[in-house]
Amino acid sequence: MAETSELDVKMEAIIKSLFNKPFGSLSDKDQTVIKKKAIKSLNDMISKIEKLDEKNNFIELLKELDHRGRWRAIKRICKKNGEFENLMETLNLYDTEIIIKRNDLAHSCEAENEKKEKIIKGRNNTYTREDFTQIRKDLSKHSDNFDNIKGIIS
């Protein structure tokens, strides 16, 4: 999947470059069309969610939530139930330890640092081998935490 992230980075760079190149600069009309299509896509998603909500089909609605939305739903439910109290500290860290890094890495590409070591450059951070070791530990910790939550429910 790293390859798709690299393609995303390249596509974004191409679009940004088009603003500065005389042969393909984005006209106001081009920009308006791109914005309108993005807005339409988001509005279509909102409409789909509203229709599911009208039908009171919460399970189908959950399928439309993004990663952060699912985490927020779990957190909200667990926060209200004392049985999950000892799991909340780890659950609260999920956004910073997993989601933010996941989103950053979704738009990453491979590079080399000044020592010629391979690194991954995200939109907001640069990741080294040591960072990925920590990310794997965090993933394992959160997986165990979700297993514990599921165990309480079951």
Short mmCIF file of N, CA and C in Angstrom, two decimals:
data_model
loop_
_atom_site.label_atom_id
_atom_site.label_comp_id
_atom_site.label_asym_id
_atom_site.label_seq_id
_atom_site.Cartn_x
_atom_site.Cartn_y
_atom_site.Cartn_z
N MET A 1 0.81 -1.20 0.00
CA MET A 1 0.00 0.00 0.00
C MET A 1 0.85 1.26 0.00
N ALA A 2 2.11 1.14 0.34
CA ALA A 2 2.98 2.32 0.32
C ALA A 2 3.01 2.93 -1.07
N GLU A 3 2.89 2.08 -2.09
CA GLU A 3 2.92 2.57 -3.46
C GLU A 3 1.74 3.51 -3.75
N THR A 4 0.56 3.17 -3.22
CA THR A 4 -0.59 4.06 -3.45
C THR A 4 -0.39 5.39 -2.74
N SER A 5 0.25 5.35 -1.57
CA SER A 5 0.56 6.60 -0.87
C SER A 5 1.52 7.45 -1.69
N GLU A 6 2.51 6.79 -2.27
CA GLU A 6 3.46 7.53 -3.11
C GLU A 6 2.76 8.13 -4.33
N LEU A 7 1.80 7.41 -4.89
CA LEU A 7 1.04 7.96 -6.01
C LEU A 7 0.22 9.17 -5.58
N ASP A 8 -0.37 9.10 -4.38
CA ASP A 8 -1.12 10.25 -3.85
C ASP A 8 -0.22 11.46 -3.72
N VAL A 9 0.99 11.25 -3.19
CA VAL A 9 1.93 12.36 -3.03
C VAL A 9 2.29 12.94 -4.39
N LYS A 10 2.52 12.08 -5.38
CA LYS A 10 2.86 12.55 -6.73
C LYS A 10 1.70 13.33 -7.34
N MET A 11 0.47 12.81 -7.18
CA MET A 11 -0.69 13.51 -7.75
C MET A 11 -0.87 14.88 -7.11
N GLU A 12 -0.69 14.95 -5.80
CA GLU A 12 -0.82 16.24 -5.11
C GLU A 12 0.26 17.21 -5.61
N ALA A 13 1.48 16.72 -5.79
CA ALA A 13 2.56 17.56 -6.29
C ALA A 13 2.26 18.07 -7.69
N ILE A 14 1.69 17.21 -8.52
CA ILE A 14 1.34 17.62 -9.89
C ILE A 14 0.31 18.73 -9.86
N ILE A 15 -0.73 18.55 -9.04
CA ILE A 15 -1.78 19.58 -8.97
C ILE A 15 -1.21 20.89 -8.47
N LYS A 16 -0.37 20.83 -7.42
CA LYS A 16 0.26 22.06 -6.90
C LYS A 16 1.12 22.72 -7.97
N SER A 17 1.85 21.90 -8.72
CA SER A 17 2.73 22.44 -9.77
C SER A 17 1.94 23.10 -10.88
N LEU A 18 0.75 22.60 -11.14
CA LEU A 18 -0.07 23.17 -12.22
C LEU A 18 -0.44 24.63 -11.95
N PHE A 19 -0.41 25.03 -10.70
CA PHE A 19 -0.70 26.42 -10.38
C PHE A 19 0.41 27.35 -10.89
N ASN A 20 1.61 26.82 -11.07
CA ASN A 20 2.76 27.66 -11.40
C ASN A 20 3.30 27.46 -12.81
N LYS A 21 2.69 26.63 -13.60
CA LYS A 21 3.19 26.33 -14.94
C LYS A 21 2.28 26.95 -15.99
N PRO A 22 2.88 27.68 -16.92
CA PRO A 22 2.06 28.34 -17.95
C PRO A 22 1.33 27.35 -18.86
N PHE A 23 1.93 26.16 -19.11
CA PHE A 23 1.29 25.23 -20.05
C PHE A 23 0.06 24.56 -19.47
N GLY A 24 -0.06 24.52 -18.18
CA GLY A 24 -1.20 23.79 -17.64
C GLY A 24 -1.77 24.41 -16.39
N SER A 25 -1.61 25.70 -16.25
CA SER A 25 -2.09 26.31 -15.01
C SER A 25 -3.59 26.10 -14.86
N LEU A 26 -4.00 25.95 -13.62
CA LEU A 26 -5.41 25.73 -13.34
C LEU A 26 -6.15 27.06 -13.40
N SER A 27 -7.06 27.14 -14.31
CA SER A 27 -7.86 28.36 -14.43
C SER A 27 -8.84 28.43 -13.26
N ASP A 28 -9.45 29.58 -13.09
CA ASP A 28 -10.47 29.72 -12.06
C ASP A 28 -11.60 28.72 -12.31
N LYS A 29 -11.93 28.51 -13.59
CA LYS A 29 -12.99 27.56 -13.93
C LYS A 29 -12.60 26.14 -13.51
N ASP A 30 -11.33 25.74 -13.80
CA ASP A 30 -10.85 24.41 -13.40
C ASP A 30 -10.92 24.25 -11.88
N GLN A 31 -10.48 25.26 -11.16
CA GLN A 31 -10.50 25.20 -9.70
C GLN A 31 -11.94 25.08 -9.20
N THR A 32 -12.84 25.81 -9.80
CA THR A 32 -14.25 25.78 -9.40
C THR A 32 -14.83 24.40 -9.63
N VAL A 33 -14.54 23.79 -10.79
CA VAL A 33 -15.05 22.45 -11.09
C VAL A 33 -14.52 21.44 -10.08
N ILE A 34 -13.22 21.50 -9.77
CA ILE A 34 -12.62 20.57 -8.81
C ILE A 34 -13.27 20.74 -7.45
N LYS A 35 -13.44 21.97 -7.00
CA LYS A 35 -14.08 22.24 -5.70
C LYS A 35 -15.52 21.71 -5.69
N LYS A 36 -16.28 22.00 -6.77
CA LYS A 36 -17.67 21.56 -6.82
C LYS A 36 -17.78 20.04 -6.77
N LYS A 37 -16.89 19.35 -7.45
CA LYS A 37 -16.93 17.88 -7.44
C LYS A 37 -16.57 17.33 -6.06
N ALA A 38 -15.61 17.97 -5.39
CA ALA A 38 -15.25 17.54 -4.03
C ALA A 38 -16.43 17.76 -3.09
N ILE A 39 -17.07 18.91 -3.20
CA ILE A 39 -18.22 19.22 -2.36
C ILE A 39 -19.37 18.25 -2.65
N LYS A 40 -19.60 17.96 -3.94
CA LYS A 40 -20.66 17.02 -4.30
C LYS A 40 -20.39 15.64 -3.69
N SER A 41 -19.16 15.20 -3.76
CA SER A 41 -18.80 13.90 -3.21
C SER A 41 -19.07 13.86 -1.70
N LEU A 42 -18.69 14.92 -1.00
CA LEU A 42 -18.95 14.98 0.44
C LEU A 42 -20.44 15.07 0.73
N ASN A 43 -21.16 15.85 -0.06
CA ASN A 43 -22.61 15.96 0.13
C ASN A 43 -23.32 14.64 -0.14
N ASP A 44 -22.84 13.89 -1.13
CA ASP A 44 -23.41 12.56 -1.39
C ASP A 44 -23.22 11.65 -0.19
N MET A 45 -22.05 11.72 0.43
CA MET A 45 -21.79 10.90 1.62
C MET A 45 -22.71 11.33 2.76
N ILE A 46 -22.88 12.63 2.95
CA ILE A 46 -23.78 13.14 3.99
C ILE A 46 -25.20 12.66 3.73
N SER A 47 -25.64 12.75 2.49
CA SER A 47 -26.98 12.32 2.12
C SER A 47 -27.18 10.83 2.41
N LYS A 48 -26.19 10.02 2.07
CA LYS A 48 -26.26 8.58 2.32
C LYS A 48 -26.39 8.32 3.82
N ILE A 49 -25.61 9.02 4.62
CA ILE A 49 -25.65 8.85 6.07
C ILE A 49 -27.00 9.32 6.62
N GLU A 50 -27.51 10.43 6.11
CA GLU A 50 -28.81 10.92 6.58
C GLU A 50 -29.92 9.93 6.26
N LYS A 51 -29.88 9.30 5.08
CA LYS A 51 -30.88 8.30 4.72
C LYS A 51 -30.81 7.10 5.66
N LEU A 52 -29.60 6.66 5.98
CA LEU A 52 -29.45 5.55 6.92
C LEU A 52 -29.96 5.94 8.30
N ASP A 53 -29.71 7.19 8.67
CA ASP A 53 -30.15 7.68 9.97
C ASP A 53 -31.68 7.75 10.03
N GLU A 54 -32.31 8.19 8.93
CA GLU A 54 -33.77 8.25 8.86
C GLU A 54 -34.39 6.87 9.05
N LYS A 55 -33.73 5.88 8.53
CA LYS A 55 -34.22 4.49 8.65
C LYS A 55 -33.86 3.90 10.01
N ASN A 56 -33.16 4.70 10.82
CA ASN A 56 -32.72 4.26 12.14
C ASN A 56 -31.89 2.97 12.02
N ASN A 57 -31.09 2.89 10.97
CA ASN A 57 -30.27 1.72 10.71
C ASN A 57 -28.85 2.01 11.20
N PHE A 58 -28.69 1.92 12.52
CA PHE A 58 -27.43 2.32 13.13
C PHE A 58 -26.27 1.42 12.71
N ILE A 59 -26.51 0.14 12.53
CA ILE A 59 -25.44 -0.78 12.14
C ILE A 59 -24.90 -0.42 10.75
N GLU A 60 -25.79 -0.12 9.82
CA GLU A 60 -25.35 0.31 8.48
C GLU A 60 -24.64 1.66 8.55
N LEU A 61 -25.12 2.52 9.42
CA LEU A 61 -24.50 3.83 9.60
C LEU A 61 -23.06 3.68 10.09
N LEU A 62 -22.83 2.75 11.01
CA LEU A 62 -21.48 2.51 11.52
C LEU A 62 -20.50 2.14 10.42
N LYS A 63 -20.99 1.43 9.41
CA LYS A 63 -20.13 1.02 8.29
C LYS A 63 -19.60 2.23 7.52
N GLU A 64 -20.33 3.35 7.60
CA GLU A 64 -19.93 4.55 6.88
C GLU A 64 -18.95 5.43 7.67
N LEU A 65 -18.78 5.12 8.95
CA LEU A 65 -17.86 5.90 9.76
C LEU A 65 -16.42 5.63 9.34
N ASP A 66 -15.60 6.65 9.43
CA ASP A 66 -14.18 6.45 9.18
C ASP A 66 -13.53 5.89 10.44
N HIS A 67 -12.25 5.67 10.37
CA HIS A 67 -11.50 5.07 11.47
C HIS A 67 -11.67 5.87 12.76
N ARG A 68 -11.54 7.17 12.66
CA ARG A 68 -11.67 8.03 13.85
C ARG A 68 -13.11 8.00 14.38
N GLY A 69 -14.08 7.95 13.49
CA GLY A 69 -15.48 7.89 13.90
C GLY A 69 -15.79 6.63 14.68
N ARG A 70 -15.24 5.51 14.25
CA ARG A 70 -15.45 4.24 14.97
C ARG A 70 -14.81 4.31 16.36
N TRP A 71 -13.59 4.86 16.41
CA TRP A 71 -12.91 5.00 17.70
C TRP A 71 -13.72 5.90 18.64
N ARG A 72 -14.22 7.00 18.12
CA ARG A 72 -15.02 7.91 18.96
C ARG A 72 -16.27 7.22 19.49
N ALA A 73 -16.90 6.41 18.64
CA ALA A 73 -18.12 5.69 19.08
C ALA A 73 -17.78 4.72 20.21
N ILE A 74 -16.71 3.95 20.04
CA ILE A 74 -16.29 3.01 21.09
C ILE A 74 -15.95 3.77 22.36
N LYS A 75 -15.21 4.84 22.22
CA LYS A 75 -14.80 5.64 23.38
C LYS A 75 -16.00 6.20 24.14
N ARG A 76 -16.97 6.71 23.39
CA ARG A 76 -18.18 7.28 24.01
C ARG A 76 -18.93 6.22 24.82
N ILE A 77 -19.08 5.05 24.24
CA ILE A 77 -19.81 3.97 24.91
C ILE A 77 -19.04 3.49 26.15
N CYS A 78 -17.74 3.29 25.99
CA CYS A 78 -16.93 2.79 27.11
C CYS A 78 -16.83 3.80 28.24
N LYS A 79 -16.78 5.06 27.89
CA LYS A 79 -16.65 6.13 28.89
C LYS A 79 -17.85 6.15 29.84
N LYS A 80 -19.01 5.76 29.34
CA LYS A 80 -20.24 5.78 30.13
C LYS A 80 -20.42 4.54 30.99
N ASN A 81 -19.56 3.55 30.81
CA ASN A 81 -19.72 2.28 31.50
C ASN A 81 -18.48 2.02 32.37
N GLY A 82 -18.66 1.93 33.65
CA GLY A 82 -17.57 1.75 34.60
C GLY A 82 -16.75 0.48 34.39
N GLU A 83 -17.33 -0.51 33.72
CA GLU A 83 -16.60 -1.76 33.48
C GLU A 83 -15.34 -1.55 32.63
N PHE A 84 -15.31 -0.46 31.88
CA PHE A 84 -14.20 -0.21 30.96
C PHE A 84 -13.19 0.79 31.52
N GLU A 85 -13.39 1.22 32.76
CA GLU A 85 -12.59 2.30 33.34
C GLU A 85 -11.08 2.05 33.22
N ASN A 86 -10.64 0.82 33.50
CA ASN A 86 -9.20 0.54 33.46
C ASN A 86 -8.66 0.45 32.03
N LEU A 87 -9.52 0.49 31.03
CA LEU A 87 -9.08 0.42 29.63
C LEU A 87 -9.10 1.79 28.95
N MET A 88 -9.65 2.78 29.64
CA MET A 88 -9.85 4.11 29.04
C MET A 88 -8.53 4.84 28.77
N GLU A 89 -7.55 4.68 29.63
CA GLU A 89 -6.28 5.40 29.42
C GLU A 89 -5.67 5.02 28.07
N THR A 90 -5.61 3.73 27.81
CA THR A 90 -5.08 3.27 26.52
C THR A 90 -6.00 3.68 25.37
N LEU A 91 -7.30 3.55 25.57
CA LEU A 91 -8.25 3.93 24.52
C LEU A 91 -8.12 5.41 24.17
N ASN A 92 -7.90 6.25 25.17
CA ASN A 92 -7.74 7.68 24.92
C ASN A 92 -6.49 8.01 24.11
N LEU A 93 -5.48 7.16 24.17
CA LEU A 93 -4.23 7.39 23.44
C LEU A 93 -4.30 6.94 21.98
N TYR A 94 -5.35 6.24 21.63
CA TYR A 94 -5.47 5.65 20.29
C TYR A 94 -5.36 6.71 19.19
N ASP A 95 -5.97 7.86 19.39
CA ASP A 95 -5.93 8.89 18.35
C ASP A 95 -4.49 9.33 18.07
N THR A 96 -3.75 9.66 19.12
CA THR A 96 -2.39 10.17 18.91
C THR A 96 -1.39 9.07 18.55
N GLU A 97 -1.59 7.88 19.09
CA GLU A 97 -0.62 6.82 18.84
C GLU A 97 -0.88 6.06 17.54
N ILE A 98 -2.12 6.05 17.08
CA ILE A 98 -2.45 5.25 15.89
C ILE A 98 -3.07 6.10 14.77
N ILE A 99 -4.20 6.73 15.02
CA ILE A 99 -4.95 7.38 13.94
C ILE A 99 -4.15 8.49 13.27
N ILE A 100 -3.58 9.38 14.06
CA ILE A 100 -2.83 10.50 13.47
C ILE A 100 -1.66 9.98 12.64
N LYS A 101 -0.94 9.00 13.18
CA LYS A 101 0.19 8.43 12.44
C LYS A 101 -0.29 7.68 11.19
N ARG A 102 -1.39 6.95 11.33
CA ARG A 102 -1.96 6.22 10.19
C ARG A 102 -2.31 7.18 9.05
N ASN A 103 -2.96 8.29 9.40
CA ASN A 103 -3.33 9.27 8.39
C ASN A 103 -2.11 9.93 7.77
N ASP A 104 -1.11 10.21 8.59
CA ASP A 104 0.13 10.80 8.09
C ASP A 104 0.84 9.82 7.14
N LEU A 105 0.90 8.56 7.54
CA LEU A 105 1.57 7.56 6.72
C LEU A 105 0.81 7.23 5.44
N ALA A 106 -0.49 7.51 5.42
CA ALA A 106 -1.27 7.27 4.21
C ALA A 106 -0.83 8.19 3.08
N HIS A 107 -0.12 9.24 3.43
CA HIS A 107 0.36 10.20 2.44
C HIS A 107 1.88 10.31 2.54
N SER A 108 2.53 9.16 2.56
CA SER A 108 3.97 9.13 2.78
C SER A 108 4.70 8.61 1.56
N CYS A 109 6.00 8.84 1.58
CA CYS A 109 6.86 8.27 0.54
C CYS A 109 8.21 7.95 1.16
N GLU A 110 8.90 7.03 0.53
CA GLU A 110 10.20 6.61 1.02
C GLU A 110 11.25 7.64 0.61
N ALA A 111 12.22 7.85 1.50
CA ALA A 111 13.32 8.77 1.22
C ALA A 111 14.55 8.28 1.97
N GLU A 112 15.63 9.04 1.86
CA GLU A 112 16.84 8.76 2.62
C GLU A 112 17.20 9.97 3.43
N ASN A 113 17.71 9.74 4.65
CA ASN A 113 18.17 10.86 5.45
C ASN A 113 19.62 11.18 5.10
N GLU A 114 20.22 12.13 5.83
CA GLU A 114 21.60 12.53 5.53
C GLU A 114 22.61 11.41 5.74
N LYS A 115 22.25 10.39 6.53
CA LYS A 115 23.12 9.23 6.76
C LYS A 115 22.88 8.13 5.73
N LYS A 116 22.06 8.43 4.73
CA LYS A 116 21.69 7.47 3.68
C LYS A 116 20.86 6.30 4.21
N GLU A 117 20.17 6.51 5.35
CA GLU A 117 19.27 5.50 5.90
C GLU A 117 17.89 5.73 5.31
N LYS A 118 17.18 4.63 5.07
CA LYS A 118 15.82 4.76 4.54
C LYS A 118 14.91 5.29 5.64
N ILE A 119 14.10 6.26 5.26
CA ILE A 119 13.10 6.83 6.15
C ILE A 119 11.80 6.95 5.39
N ILE A 120 10.74 7.20 6.10
CA ILE A 120 9.44 7.44 5.48
C ILE A 120 9.04 8.85 5.83
N LYS A 121 8.75 9.63 4.80
CA LYS A 121 8.33 11.01 5.01
C LYS A 121 6.83 11.09 4.85
N GLY A 122 6.16 11.39 5.95
CA GLY A 122 4.72 11.62 5.91
C GLY A 122 4.47 13.10 5.63
N ARG A 123 3.21 13.49 5.67
CA ARG A 123 2.89 14.90 5.47
C ARG A 123 3.42 15.75 6.61
N ASN A 124 3.37 15.21 7.83
CA ASN A 124 3.70 16.00 9.00
C ASN A 124 4.94 15.52 9.75
N ASN A 125 5.33 14.28 9.54
CA ASN A 125 6.45 13.71 10.29
C ASN A 125 7.32 12.85 9.40
N THR A 126 8.53 12.62 9.88
CA THR A 126 9.44 11.68 9.25
C THR A 126 9.59 10.50 10.19
N TYR A 127 9.54 9.29 9.63
CA TYR A 127 9.55 8.08 10.44
C TYR A 127 10.80 7.26 10.15
N THR A 128 11.43 6.82 11.22
CA THR A 128 12.63 5.98 11.12
C THR A 128 12.26 4.55 11.51
N ARG A 129 13.25 3.69 11.40
CA ARG A 129 13.07 2.29 11.80
C ARG A 129 12.62 2.22 13.27
N GLU A 130 13.20 3.06 14.11
CA GLU A 130 12.84 3.06 15.54
C GLU A 130 11.38 3.49 15.73
N ASP A 131 10.93 4.45 14.94
CA ASP A 131 9.53 4.89 15.02
C ASP A 131 8.59 3.74 14.67
N PHE A 132 8.95 2.97 13.66
CA PHE A 132 8.09 1.86 13.27
C PHE A 132 8.09 0.74 14.31
N THR A 133 9.20 0.58 15.01
CA THR A 133 9.23 -0.37 16.12
C THR A 133 8.23 0.06 17.18
N GLN A 134 8.21 1.36 17.50
CA GLN A 134 7.26 1.87 18.49
C GLN A 134 5.82 1.77 17.98
N ILE A 135 5.61 2.06 16.71
CA ILE A 135 4.27 1.95 16.14
C ILE A 135 3.76 0.51 16.24
N ARG A 136 4.63 -0.46 15.96
CA ARG A 136 4.22 -1.87 16.08
C ARG A 136 3.86 -2.21 17.52
N LYS A 137 4.63 -1.70 18.48
CA LYS A 137 4.31 -1.92 19.90
C LYS A 137 2.97 -1.28 20.25
N ASP A 138 2.75 -0.06 19.75
CA ASP A 138 1.48 0.63 20.01
C ASP A 138 0.31 -0.12 19.38
N LEU A 139 0.50 -0.62 18.17
CA LEU A 139 -0.56 -1.40 17.51
C LEU A 139 -0.92 -2.63 18.34
N SER A 140 0.10 -3.30 18.83
CA SER A 140 -0.13 -4.49 19.65
C SER A 140 -0.86 -4.12 20.94
N LYS A 141 -0.43 -3.04 21.57
CA LYS A 141 -1.08 -2.58 22.82
C LYS A 141 -2.55 -2.27 22.58
N HIS A 142 -2.85 -1.58 21.49
CA HIS A 142 -4.24 -1.19 21.21
C HIS A 142 -5.07 -2.39 20.76
N SER A 143 -4.45 -3.31 20.05
CA SER A 143 -5.16 -4.53 19.67
C SER A 143 -5.56 -5.30 20.93
N ASP A 144 -4.63 -5.42 21.87
CA ASP A 144 -4.94 -6.09 23.14
C ASP A 144 -6.05 -5.35 23.88
N ASN A 145 -6.00 -4.02 23.85
CA ASN A 145 -7.03 -3.24 24.54
C ASN A 145 -8.41 -3.47 23.92
N PHE A 146 -8.46 -3.50 22.58
CA PHE A 146 -9.74 -3.78 21.91
C PHE A 146 -10.21 -5.21 22.22
N ASP A 147 -9.27 -6.15 22.29
CA ASP A 147 -9.63 -7.52 22.67
C ASP A 147 -10.23 -7.54 24.08
N ASN A 148 -9.64 -6.75 24.99
CA ASN A 148 -10.16 -6.68 26.36
C ASN A 148 -11.56 -6.07 26.39
N ILE A 149 -11.77 -5.05 25.59
CA ILE A 149 -13.10 -4.43 25.52
C ILE A 149 -14.10 -5.45 25.00
N LYS A 150 -13.73 -6.14 23.93
CA LYS A 150 -14.62 -7.15 23.35
C LYS A 150 -14.88 -8.28 24.35
N GLY A 151 -13.85 -8.63 25.12
CA GLY A 151 -14.01 -9.67 26.14
C GLY A 151 -15.01 -9.29 27.22
N ILE A 152 -15.03 -8.03 27.60
CA ILE A 152 -15.99 -7.57 28.60
C ILE A 152 -17.40 -7.62 28.03
N ILE A 153 -17.54 -7.28 26.76
CA ILE A 153 -18.85 -7.25 26.12
C ILE A 153 -19.40 -8.66 25.93
N SER A 154 -18.53 -9.58 25.55
CA SER A 154 -18.95 -10.95 25.22
C SER A 154 -19.40 -11.74 26.42
#
